[in-house]
PDB file of N, CA, C and O in Angstrom:
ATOM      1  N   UNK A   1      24.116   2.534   8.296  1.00  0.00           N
ATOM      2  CA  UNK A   1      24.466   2.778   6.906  1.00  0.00           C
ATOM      3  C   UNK A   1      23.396   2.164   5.990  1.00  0.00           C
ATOM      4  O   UNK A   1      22.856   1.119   6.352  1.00  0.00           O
ATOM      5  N   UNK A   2      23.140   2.599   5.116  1.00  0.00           N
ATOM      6  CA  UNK A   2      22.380   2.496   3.795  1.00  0.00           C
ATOM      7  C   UNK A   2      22.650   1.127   3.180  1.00  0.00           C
ATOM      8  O   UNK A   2      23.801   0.880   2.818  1.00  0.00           O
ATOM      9  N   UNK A   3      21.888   0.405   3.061  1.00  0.00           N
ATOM     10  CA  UNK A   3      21.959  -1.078   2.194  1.00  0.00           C
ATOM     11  C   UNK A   3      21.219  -0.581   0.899  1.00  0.00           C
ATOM     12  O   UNK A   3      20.383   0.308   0.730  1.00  0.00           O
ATOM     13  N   UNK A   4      22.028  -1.772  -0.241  1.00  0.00           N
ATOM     14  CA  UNK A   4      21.424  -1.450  -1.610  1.00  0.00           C
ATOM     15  C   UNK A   4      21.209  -2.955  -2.161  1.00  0.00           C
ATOM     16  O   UNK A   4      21.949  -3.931  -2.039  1.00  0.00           O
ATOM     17  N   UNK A   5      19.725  -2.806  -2.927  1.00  0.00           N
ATOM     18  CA  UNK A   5      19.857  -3.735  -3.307  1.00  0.00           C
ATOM     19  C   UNK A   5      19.439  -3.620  -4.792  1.00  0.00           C
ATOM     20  O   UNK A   5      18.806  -2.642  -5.189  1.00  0.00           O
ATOM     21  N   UNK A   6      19.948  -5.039  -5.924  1.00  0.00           N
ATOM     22  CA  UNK A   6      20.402  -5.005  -7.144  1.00  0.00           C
ATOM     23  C   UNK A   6      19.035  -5.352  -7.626  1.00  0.00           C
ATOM     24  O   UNK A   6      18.429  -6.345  -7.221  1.00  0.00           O
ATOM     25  N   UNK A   7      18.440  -4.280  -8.738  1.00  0.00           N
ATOM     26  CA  UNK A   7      17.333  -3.971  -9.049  1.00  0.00           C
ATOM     27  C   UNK A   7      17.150  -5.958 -10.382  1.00  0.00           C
ATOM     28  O   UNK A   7      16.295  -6.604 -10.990  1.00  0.00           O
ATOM     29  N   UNK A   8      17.964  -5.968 -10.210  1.00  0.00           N
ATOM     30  CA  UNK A   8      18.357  -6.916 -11.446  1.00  0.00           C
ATOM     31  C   UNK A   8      17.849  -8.917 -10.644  1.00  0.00           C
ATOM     32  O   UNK A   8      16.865  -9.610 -10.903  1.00  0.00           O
ATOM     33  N   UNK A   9      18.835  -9.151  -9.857  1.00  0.00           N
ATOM     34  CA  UNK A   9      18.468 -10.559  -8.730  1.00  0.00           C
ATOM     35  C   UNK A   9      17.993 -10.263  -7.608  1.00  0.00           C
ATOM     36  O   UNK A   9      17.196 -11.064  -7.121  1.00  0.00           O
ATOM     37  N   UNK A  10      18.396  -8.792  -6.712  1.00  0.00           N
ATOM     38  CA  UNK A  10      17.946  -8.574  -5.525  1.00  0.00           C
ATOM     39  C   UNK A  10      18.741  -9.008  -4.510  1.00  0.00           C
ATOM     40  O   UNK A  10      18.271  -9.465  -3.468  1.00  0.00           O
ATOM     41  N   UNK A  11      19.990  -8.896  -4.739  1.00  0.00           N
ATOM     42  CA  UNK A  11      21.196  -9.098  -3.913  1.00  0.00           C
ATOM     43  C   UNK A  11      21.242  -7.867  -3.308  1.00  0.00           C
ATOM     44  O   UNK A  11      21.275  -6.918  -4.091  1.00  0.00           O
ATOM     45  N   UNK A  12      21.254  -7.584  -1.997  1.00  0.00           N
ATOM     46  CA  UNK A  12      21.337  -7.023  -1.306  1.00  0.00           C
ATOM     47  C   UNK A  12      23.288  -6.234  -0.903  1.00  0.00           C
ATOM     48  O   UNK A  12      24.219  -7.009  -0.685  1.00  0.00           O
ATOM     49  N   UNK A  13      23.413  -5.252  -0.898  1.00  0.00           N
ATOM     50  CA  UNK A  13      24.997  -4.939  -0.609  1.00  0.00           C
ATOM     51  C   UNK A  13      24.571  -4.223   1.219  1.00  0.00           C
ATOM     52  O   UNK A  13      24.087  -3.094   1.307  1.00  0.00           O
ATOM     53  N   UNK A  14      24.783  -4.872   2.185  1.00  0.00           N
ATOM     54  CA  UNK A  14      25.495  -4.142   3.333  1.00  0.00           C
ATOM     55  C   UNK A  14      26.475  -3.798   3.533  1.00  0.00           C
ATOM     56  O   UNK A  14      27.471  -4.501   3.369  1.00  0.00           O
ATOM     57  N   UNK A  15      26.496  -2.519   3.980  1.00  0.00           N
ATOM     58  CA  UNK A  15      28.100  -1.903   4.265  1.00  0.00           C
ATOM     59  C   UNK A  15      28.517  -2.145   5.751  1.00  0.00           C
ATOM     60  O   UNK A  15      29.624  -1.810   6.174  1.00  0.00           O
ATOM     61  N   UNK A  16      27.730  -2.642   6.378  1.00  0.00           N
ATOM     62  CA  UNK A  16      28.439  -3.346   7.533  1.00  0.00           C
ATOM     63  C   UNK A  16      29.011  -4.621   7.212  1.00  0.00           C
ATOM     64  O   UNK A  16      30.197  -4.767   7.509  1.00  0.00           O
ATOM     65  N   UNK A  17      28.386  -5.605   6.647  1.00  0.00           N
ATOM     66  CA  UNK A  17      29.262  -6.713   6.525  1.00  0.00           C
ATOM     67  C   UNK A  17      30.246  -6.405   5.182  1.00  0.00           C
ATOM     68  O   UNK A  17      31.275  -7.064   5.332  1.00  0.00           O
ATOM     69  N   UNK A  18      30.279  -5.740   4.100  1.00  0.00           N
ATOM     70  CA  UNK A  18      31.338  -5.326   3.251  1.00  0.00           C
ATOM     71  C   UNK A  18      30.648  -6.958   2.074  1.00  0.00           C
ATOM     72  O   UNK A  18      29.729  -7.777   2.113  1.00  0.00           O
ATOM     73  N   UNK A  19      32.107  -6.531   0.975  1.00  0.00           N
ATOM     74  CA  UNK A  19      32.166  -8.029   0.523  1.00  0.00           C
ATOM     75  C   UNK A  19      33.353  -8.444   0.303  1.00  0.00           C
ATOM     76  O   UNK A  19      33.624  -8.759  -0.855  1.00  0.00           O
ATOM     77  N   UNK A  20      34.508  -8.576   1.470  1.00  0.00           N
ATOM     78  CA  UNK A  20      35.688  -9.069   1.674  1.00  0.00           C
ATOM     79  C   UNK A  20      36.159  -9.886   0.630  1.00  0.00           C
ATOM     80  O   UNK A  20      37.317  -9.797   0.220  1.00  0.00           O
ATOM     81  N   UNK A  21      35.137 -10.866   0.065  1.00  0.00           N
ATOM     82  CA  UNK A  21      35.809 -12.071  -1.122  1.00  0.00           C
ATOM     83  C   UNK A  21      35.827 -11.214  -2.228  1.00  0.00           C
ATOM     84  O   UNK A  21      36.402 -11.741  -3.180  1.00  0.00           O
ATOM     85  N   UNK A  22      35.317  -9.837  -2.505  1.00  0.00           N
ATOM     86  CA  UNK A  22      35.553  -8.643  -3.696  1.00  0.00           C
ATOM     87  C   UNK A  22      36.708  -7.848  -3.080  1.00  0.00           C
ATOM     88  O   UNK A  22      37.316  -7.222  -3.948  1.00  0.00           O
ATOM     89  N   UNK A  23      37.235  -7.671  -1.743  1.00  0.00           N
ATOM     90  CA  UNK A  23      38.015  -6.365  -2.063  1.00  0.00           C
ATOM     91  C   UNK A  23      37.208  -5.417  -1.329  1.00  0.00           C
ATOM     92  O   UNK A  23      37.694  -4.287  -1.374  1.00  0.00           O
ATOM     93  N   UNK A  24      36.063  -5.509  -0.623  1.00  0.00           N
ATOM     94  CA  UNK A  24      35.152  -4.767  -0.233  1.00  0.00           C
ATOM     95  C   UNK A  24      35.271  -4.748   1.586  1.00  0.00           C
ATOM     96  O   UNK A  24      34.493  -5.444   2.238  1.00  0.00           O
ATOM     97  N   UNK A  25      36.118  -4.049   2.138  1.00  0.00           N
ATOM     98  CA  UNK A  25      35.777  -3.867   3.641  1.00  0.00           C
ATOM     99  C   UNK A  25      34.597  -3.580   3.961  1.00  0.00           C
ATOM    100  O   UNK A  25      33.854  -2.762   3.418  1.00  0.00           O
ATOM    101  N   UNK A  26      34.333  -4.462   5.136  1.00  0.00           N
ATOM    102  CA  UNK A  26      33.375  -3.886   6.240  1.00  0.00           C
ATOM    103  C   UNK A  26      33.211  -2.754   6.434  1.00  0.00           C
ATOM    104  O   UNK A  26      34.230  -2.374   7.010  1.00  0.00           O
ATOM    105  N   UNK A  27      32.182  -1.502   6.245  1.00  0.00           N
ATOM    106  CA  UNK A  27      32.028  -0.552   7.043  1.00  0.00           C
ATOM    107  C   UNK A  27      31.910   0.482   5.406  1.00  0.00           C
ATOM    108  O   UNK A  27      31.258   1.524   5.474  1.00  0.00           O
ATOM    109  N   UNK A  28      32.444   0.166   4.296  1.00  0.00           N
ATOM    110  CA  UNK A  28      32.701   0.490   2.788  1.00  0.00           C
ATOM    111  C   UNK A  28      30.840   1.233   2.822  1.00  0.00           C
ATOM    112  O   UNK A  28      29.871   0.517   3.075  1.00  0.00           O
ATOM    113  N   UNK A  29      30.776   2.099   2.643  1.00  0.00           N
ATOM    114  CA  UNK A  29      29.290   2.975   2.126  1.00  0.00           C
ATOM    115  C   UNK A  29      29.413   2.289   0.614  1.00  0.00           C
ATOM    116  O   UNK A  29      30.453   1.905   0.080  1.00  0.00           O
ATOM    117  N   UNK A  30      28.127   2.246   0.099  1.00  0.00           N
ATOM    118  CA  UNK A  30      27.958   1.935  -1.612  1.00  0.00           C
ATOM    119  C   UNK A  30      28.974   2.623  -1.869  1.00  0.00           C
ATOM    120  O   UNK A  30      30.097   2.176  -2.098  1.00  0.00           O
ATOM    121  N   UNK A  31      28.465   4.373  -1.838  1.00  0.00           N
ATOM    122  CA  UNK A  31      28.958   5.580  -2.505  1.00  0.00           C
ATOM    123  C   UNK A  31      30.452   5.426  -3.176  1.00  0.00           C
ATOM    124  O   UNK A  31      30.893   5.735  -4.282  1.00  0.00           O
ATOM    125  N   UNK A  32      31.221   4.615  -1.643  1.00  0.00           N
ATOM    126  CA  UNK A  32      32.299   4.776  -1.762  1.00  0.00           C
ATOM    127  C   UNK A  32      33.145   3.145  -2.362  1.00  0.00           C
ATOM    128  O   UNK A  32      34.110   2.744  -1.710  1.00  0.00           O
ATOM    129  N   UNK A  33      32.774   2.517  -3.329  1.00  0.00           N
ATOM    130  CA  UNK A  33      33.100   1.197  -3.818  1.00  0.00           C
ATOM    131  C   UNK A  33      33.329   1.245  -5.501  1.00  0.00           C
ATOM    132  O   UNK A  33      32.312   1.382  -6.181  1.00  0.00           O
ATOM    133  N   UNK A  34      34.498   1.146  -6.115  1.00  0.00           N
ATOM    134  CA  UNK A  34      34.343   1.291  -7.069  1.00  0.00           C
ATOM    135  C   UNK A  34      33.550   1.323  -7.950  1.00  0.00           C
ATOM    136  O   UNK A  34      32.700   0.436  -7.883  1.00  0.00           O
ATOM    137  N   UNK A  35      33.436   2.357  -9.209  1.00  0.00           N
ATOM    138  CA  UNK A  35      32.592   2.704 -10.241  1.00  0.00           C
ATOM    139  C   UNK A  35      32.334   1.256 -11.013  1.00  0.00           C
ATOM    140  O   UNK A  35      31.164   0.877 -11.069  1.00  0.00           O
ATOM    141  N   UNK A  36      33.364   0.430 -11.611  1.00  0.00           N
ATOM    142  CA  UNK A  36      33.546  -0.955 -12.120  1.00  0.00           C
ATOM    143  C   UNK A  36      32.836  -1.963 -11.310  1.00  0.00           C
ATOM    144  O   UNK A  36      32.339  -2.991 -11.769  1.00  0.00           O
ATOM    145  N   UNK A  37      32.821  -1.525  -9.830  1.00  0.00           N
ATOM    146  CA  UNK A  37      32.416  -3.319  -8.890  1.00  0.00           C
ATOM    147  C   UNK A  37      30.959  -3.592  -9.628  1.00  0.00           C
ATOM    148  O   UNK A  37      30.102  -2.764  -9.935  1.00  0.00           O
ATOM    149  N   UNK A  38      30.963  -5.082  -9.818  1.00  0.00           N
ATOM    150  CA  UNK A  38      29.660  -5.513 -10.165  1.00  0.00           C
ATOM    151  C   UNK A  38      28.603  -6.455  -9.283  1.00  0.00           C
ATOM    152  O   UNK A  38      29.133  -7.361  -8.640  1.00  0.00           O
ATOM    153  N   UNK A  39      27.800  -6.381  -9.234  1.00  0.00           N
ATOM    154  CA  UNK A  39      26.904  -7.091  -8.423  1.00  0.00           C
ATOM    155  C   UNK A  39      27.297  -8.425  -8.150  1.00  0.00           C
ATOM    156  O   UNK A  39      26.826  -9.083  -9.078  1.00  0.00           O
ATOM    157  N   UNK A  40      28.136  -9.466  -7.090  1.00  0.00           N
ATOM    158  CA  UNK A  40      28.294 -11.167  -7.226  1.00  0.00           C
ATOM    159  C   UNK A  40      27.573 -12.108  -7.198  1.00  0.00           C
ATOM    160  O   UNK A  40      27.779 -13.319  -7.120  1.00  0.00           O
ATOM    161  N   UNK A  41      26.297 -11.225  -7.296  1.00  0.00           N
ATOM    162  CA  UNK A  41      24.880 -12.117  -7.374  1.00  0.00           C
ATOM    163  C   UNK A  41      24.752 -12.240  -8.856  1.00  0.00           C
ATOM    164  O   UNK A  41      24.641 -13.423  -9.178  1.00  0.00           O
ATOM    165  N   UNK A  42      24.727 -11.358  -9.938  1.00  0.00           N
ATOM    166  CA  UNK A  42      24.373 -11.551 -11.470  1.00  0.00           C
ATOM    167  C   UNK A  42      25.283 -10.930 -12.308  1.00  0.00           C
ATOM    168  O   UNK A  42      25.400 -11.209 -13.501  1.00  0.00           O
ATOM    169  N   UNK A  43      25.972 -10.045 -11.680  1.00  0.00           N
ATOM    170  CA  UNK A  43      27.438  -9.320 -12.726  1.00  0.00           C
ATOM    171  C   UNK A  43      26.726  -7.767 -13.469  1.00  0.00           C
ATOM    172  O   UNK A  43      27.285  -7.183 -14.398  1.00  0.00           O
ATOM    173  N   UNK A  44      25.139  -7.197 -12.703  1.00  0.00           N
ATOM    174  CA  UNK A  44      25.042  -6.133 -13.232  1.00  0.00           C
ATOM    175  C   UNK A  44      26.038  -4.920 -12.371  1.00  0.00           C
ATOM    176  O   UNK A  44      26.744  -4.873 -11.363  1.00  0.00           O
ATOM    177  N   UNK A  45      25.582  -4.007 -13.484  1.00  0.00           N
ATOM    178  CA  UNK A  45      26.621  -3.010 -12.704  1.00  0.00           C
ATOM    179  C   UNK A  45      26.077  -2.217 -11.737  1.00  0.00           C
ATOM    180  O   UNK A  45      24.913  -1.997 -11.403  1.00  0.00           O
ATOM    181  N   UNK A  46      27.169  -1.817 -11.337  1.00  0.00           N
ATOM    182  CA  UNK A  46      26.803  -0.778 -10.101  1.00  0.00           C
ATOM    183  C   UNK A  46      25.730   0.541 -10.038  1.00  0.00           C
ATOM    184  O   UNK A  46      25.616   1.257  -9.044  1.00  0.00           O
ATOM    185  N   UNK A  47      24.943   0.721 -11.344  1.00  0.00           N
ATOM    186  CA  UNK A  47      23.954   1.536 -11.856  1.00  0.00           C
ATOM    187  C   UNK A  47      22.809   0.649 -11.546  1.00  0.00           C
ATOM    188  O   UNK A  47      21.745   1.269 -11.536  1.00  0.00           O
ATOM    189  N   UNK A  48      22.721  -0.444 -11.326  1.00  0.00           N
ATOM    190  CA  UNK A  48      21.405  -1.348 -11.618  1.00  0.00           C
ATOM    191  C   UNK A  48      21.130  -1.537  -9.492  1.00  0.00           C
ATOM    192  O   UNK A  48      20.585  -2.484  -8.927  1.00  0.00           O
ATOM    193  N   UNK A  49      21.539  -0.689  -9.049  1.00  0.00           N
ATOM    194  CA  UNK A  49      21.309  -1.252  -7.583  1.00  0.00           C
ATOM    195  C   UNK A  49      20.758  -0.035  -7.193  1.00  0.00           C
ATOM    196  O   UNK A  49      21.095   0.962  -7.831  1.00  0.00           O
ATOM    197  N   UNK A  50      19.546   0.136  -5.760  1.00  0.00           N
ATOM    198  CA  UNK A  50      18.416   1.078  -5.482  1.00  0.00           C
ATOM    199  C   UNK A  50      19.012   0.965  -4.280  1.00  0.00           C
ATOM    200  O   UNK A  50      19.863   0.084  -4.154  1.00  0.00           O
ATOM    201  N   UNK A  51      18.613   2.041  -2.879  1.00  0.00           N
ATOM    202  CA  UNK A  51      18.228   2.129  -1.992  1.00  0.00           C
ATOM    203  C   UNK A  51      17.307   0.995  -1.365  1.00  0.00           C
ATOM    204  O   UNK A  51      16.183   0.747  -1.800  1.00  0.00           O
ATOM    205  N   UNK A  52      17.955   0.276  -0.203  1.00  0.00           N
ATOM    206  CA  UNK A  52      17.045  -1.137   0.138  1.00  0.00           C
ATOM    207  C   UNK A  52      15.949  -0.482   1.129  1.00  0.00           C
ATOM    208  O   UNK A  52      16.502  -0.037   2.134  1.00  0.00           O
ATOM    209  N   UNK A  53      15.030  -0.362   1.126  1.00  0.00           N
ATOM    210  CA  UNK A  53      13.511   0.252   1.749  1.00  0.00           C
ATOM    211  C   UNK A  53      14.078  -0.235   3.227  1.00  0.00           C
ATOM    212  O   UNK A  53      13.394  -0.068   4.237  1.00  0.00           O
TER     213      UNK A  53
END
């Protein structure tokens, strides 16, 4: 699966490890994580995160 990371601190989102302390299961694609979730690295939004190379 596709990792993203936040164009903003560079927090990285894997969808294998999820982010359980958000509400975020393991295995969760970006695509599929709420429109609202915000980055728990800096609080940008979910628009401010790229495709991790």
């Amino acid at each position: 699966m596709q990792k993203y990371v936040c164009d903003v601190c560079g927090y990285v989102y894997d969808p294998a490890a999820g982010e359980p302390g958000e509400g975020i299961q393991p295995g969760t694609a970006f695509k599929d994580i709420p429109a609202d979730w915000v980055c728990p690295g800096c609080g940008a939004g979910k628009d401010s995160f790229s495709p991790a190379p």
